[in-house]
Coordinates of N, CA, C and O in Angstrom, one line a residue:
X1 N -0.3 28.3 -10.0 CA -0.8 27.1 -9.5 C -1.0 27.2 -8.0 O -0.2 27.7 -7.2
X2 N -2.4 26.7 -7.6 CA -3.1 27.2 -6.2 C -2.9 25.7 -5.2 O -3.9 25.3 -4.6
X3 N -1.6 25.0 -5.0 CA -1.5 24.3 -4.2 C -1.3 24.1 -2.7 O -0.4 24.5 -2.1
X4 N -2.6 23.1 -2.2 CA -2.9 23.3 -0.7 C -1.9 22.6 -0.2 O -1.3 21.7 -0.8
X5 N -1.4 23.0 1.2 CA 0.4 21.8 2.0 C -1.1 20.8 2.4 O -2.2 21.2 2.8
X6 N -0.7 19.8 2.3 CA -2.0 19.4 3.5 C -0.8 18.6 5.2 O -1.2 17.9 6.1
X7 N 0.2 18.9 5.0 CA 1.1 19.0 6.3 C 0.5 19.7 7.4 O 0.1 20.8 7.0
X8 N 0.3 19.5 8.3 CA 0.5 20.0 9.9 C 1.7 19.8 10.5 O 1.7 20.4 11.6
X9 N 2.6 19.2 10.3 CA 4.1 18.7 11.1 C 4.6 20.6 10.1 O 4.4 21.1 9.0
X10 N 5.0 20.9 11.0 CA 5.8 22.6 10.4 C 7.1 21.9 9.7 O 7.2 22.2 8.6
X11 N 7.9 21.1 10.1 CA 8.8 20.1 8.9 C 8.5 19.9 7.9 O 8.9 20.3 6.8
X12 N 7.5 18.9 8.1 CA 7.0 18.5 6.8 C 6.3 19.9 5.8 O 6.5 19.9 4.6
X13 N 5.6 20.9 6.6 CA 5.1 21.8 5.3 C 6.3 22.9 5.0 O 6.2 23.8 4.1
X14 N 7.4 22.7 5.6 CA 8.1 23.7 5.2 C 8.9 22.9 3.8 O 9.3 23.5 2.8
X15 N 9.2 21.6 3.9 CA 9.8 20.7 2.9 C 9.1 20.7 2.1 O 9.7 20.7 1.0
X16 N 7.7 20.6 2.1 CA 6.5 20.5 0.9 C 6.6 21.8 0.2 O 6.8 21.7 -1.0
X17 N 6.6 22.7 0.7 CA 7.1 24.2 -0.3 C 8.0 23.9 -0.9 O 8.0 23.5 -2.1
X18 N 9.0 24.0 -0.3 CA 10.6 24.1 -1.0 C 10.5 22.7 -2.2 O 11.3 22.7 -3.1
X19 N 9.4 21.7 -2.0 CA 9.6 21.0 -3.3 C 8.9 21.4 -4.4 O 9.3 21.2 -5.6
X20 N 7.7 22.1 -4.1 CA 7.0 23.2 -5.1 C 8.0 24.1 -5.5 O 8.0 24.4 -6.7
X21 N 8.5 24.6 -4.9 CA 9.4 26.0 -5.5 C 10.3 25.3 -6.5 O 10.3 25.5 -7.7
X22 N 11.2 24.2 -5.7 CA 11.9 23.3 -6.9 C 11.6 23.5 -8.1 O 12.1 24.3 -8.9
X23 N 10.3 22.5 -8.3 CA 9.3 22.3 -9.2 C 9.4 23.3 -10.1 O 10.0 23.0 -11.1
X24 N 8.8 24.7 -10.0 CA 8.5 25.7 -10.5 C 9.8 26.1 -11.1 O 9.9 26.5 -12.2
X25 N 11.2 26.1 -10.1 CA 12.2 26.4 -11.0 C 13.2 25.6 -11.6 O 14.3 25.9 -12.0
X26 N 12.6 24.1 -11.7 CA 13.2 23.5 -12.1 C 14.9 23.2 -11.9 O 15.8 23.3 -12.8
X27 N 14.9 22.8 -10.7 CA 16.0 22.7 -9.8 C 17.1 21.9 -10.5 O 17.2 22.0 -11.8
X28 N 17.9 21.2 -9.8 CA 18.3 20.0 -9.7 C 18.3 18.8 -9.0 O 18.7 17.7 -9.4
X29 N 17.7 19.2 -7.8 CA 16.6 18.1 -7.0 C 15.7 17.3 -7.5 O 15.4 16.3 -6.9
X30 N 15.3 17.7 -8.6 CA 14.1 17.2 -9.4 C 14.4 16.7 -10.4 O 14.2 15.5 -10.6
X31 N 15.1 17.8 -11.7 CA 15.6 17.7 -12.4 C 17.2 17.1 -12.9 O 18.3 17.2 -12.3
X32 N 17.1 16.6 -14.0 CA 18.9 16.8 -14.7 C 18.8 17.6 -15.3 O 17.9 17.7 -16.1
X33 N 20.2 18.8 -15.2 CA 20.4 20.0 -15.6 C 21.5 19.7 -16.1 O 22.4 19.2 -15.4
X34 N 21.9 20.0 -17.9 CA 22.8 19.9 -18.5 C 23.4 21.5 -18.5 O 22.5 22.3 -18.6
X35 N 24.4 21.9 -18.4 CA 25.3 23.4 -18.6 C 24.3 24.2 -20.2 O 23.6 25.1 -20.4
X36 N 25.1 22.9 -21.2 CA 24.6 23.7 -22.5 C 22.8 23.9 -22.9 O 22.4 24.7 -23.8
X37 N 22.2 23.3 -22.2 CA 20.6 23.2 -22.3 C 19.6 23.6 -21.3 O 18.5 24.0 -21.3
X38 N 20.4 23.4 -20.4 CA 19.3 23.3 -19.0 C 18.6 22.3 -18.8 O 18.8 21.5 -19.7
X39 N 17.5 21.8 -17.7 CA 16.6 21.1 -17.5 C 16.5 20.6 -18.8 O 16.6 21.3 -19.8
X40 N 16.2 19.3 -18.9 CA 16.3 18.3 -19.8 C 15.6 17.0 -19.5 O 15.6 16.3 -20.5
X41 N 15.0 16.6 -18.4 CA 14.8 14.9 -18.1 C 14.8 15.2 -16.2 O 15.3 16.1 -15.5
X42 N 14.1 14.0 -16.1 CA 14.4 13.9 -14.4 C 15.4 13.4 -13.6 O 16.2 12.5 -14.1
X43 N 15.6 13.7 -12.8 CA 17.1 13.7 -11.8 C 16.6 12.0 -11.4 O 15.5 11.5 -11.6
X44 N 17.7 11.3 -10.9 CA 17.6 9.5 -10.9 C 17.7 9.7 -9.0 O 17.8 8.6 -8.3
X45 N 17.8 10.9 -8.3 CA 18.0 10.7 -6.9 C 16.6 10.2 -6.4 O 15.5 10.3 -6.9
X46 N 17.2 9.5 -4.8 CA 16.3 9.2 -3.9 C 14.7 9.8 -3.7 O 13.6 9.3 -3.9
X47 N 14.9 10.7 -3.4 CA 14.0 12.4 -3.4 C 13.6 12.5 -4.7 O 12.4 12.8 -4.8
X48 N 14.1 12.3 -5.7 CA 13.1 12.6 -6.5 C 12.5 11.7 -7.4 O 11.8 11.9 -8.3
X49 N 13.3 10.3 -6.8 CA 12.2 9.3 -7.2 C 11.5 9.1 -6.4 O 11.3 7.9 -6.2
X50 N 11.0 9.8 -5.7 CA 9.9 9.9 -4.7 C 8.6 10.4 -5.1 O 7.5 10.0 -5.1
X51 N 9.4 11.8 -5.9 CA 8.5 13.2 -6.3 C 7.7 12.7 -7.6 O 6.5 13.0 -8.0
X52 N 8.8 11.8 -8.1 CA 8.0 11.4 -9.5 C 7.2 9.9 -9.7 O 6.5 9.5 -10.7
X53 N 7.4 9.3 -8.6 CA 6.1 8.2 -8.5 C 4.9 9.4 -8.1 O 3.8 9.5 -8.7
X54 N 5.1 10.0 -7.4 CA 3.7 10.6 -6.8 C 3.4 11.5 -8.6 O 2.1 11.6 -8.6
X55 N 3.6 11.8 -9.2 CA 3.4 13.1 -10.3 C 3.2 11.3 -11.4 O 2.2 11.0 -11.9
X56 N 3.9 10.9 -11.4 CA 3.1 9.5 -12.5 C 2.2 8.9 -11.9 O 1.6 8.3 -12.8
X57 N 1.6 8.6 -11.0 CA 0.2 8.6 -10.2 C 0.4 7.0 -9.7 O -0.4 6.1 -10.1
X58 N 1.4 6.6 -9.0 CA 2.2 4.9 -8.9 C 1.0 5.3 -7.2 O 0.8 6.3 -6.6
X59 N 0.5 3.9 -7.2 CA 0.0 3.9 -5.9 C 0.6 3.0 -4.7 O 1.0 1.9 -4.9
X60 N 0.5 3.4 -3.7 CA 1.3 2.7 -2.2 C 1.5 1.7 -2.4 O 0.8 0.8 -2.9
X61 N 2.6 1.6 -2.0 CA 3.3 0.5 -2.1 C 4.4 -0.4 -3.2 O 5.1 -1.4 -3.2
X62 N 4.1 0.7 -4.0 CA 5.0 0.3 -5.5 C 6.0 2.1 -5.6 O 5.6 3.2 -5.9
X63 N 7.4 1.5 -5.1 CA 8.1 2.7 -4.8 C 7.5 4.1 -4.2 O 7.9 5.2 -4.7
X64 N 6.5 3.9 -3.0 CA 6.3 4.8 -2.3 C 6.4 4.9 -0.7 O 5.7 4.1 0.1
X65 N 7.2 5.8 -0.3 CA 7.7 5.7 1.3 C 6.1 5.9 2.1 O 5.0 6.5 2.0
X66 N 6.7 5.1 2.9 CA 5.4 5.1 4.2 C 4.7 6.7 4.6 O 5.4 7.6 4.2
X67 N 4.1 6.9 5.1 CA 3.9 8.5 5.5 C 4.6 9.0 6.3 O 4.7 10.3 6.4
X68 N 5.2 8.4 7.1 CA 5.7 8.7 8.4 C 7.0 9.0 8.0 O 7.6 9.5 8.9
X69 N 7.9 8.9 6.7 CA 9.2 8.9 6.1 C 9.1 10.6 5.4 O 8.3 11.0 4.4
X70 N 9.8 11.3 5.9 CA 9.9 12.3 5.0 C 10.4 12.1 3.6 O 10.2 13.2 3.1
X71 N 10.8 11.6 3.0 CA 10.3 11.1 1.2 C 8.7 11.1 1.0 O 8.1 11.1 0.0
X72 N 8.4 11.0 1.9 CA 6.8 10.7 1.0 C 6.5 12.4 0.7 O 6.0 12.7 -0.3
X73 N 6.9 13.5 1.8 CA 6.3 14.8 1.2 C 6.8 14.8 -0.2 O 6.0 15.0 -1.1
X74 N 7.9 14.6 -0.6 CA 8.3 14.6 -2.1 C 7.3 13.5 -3.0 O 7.3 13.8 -4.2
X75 N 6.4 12.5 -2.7 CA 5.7 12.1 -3.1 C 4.2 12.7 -3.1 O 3.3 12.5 -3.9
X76 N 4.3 13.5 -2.0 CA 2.9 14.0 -2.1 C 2.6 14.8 -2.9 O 1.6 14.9 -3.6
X77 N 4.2 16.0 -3.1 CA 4.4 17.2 -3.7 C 4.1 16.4 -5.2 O 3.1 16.7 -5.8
X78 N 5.0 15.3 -5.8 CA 4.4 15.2 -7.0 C 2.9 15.1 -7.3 O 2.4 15.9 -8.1
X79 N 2.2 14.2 -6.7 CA 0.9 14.0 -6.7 C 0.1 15.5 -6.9 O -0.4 15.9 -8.0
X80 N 0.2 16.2 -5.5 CA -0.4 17.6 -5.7 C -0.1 18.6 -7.0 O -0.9 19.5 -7.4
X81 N 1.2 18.3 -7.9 CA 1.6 19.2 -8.8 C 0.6 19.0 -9.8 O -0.3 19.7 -10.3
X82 N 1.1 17.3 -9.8 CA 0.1 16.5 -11.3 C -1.2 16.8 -11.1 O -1.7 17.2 -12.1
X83 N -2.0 16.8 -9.8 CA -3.4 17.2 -10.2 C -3.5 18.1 -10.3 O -4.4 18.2 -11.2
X84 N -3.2 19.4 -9.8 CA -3.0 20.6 -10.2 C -2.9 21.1 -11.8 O -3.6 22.0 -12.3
X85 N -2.0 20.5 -12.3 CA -1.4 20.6 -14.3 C -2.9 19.8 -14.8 O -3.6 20.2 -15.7
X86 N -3.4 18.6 -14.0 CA -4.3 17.9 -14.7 C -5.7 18.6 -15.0 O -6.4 18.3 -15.9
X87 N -6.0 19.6 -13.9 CA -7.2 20.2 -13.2 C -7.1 21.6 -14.4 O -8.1 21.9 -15.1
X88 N -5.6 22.3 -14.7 CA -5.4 23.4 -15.5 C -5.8 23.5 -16.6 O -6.3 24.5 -17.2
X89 N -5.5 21.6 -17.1 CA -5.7 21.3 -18.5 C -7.6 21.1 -19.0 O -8.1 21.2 -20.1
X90 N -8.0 20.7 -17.9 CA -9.4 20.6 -17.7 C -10.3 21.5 -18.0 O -11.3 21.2 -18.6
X91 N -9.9 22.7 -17.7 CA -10.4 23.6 -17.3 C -10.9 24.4 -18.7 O -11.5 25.5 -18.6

């Protein structure tokens, strides 16, 4: 998956990675990770109800941080995932 940071703040694109890498390995930032199963369902934190309004495609203003809030890169990162998987499926 060929996803662009669209960050210029070096904060913000370094946080926008590390939510993609998440992503890809299915963290616990993201995820709920059960011992006997693994990744299972999405994690109920702050952060990553951030990640997953942006990846269910919820638009501004309905549980999404302003831009200027670092939670929104976790909202962007979902957005960029979902169209990315959406664009794969397309294809």
């Amino acid at each position: 998956m060929n996803i662009r940071n669209p960050f210029r703040d070096q904060v913000k694109r370094t946080q926008f990675d590390k939510v993609l890498l998440a992503y890809q390995q299915k963290k616990s930032v993201l995820f709920l990770i059960r011992p006997d199963i693994g990744p299972c369902g999405r994690a109920g934190n702050g952060w990553s109800s951030c990640f997953w309004a942006g990846y269910d495609g919820m638009v501004r203003g309905v549980r999404v941080p302003a831009k200027n809030l670092p939670a929104y890169v976790f909202y962007a990162a979902g957005r960029a995932i979902r169209a990315a998987e959406d664009q794969q499926v397309a294809a």
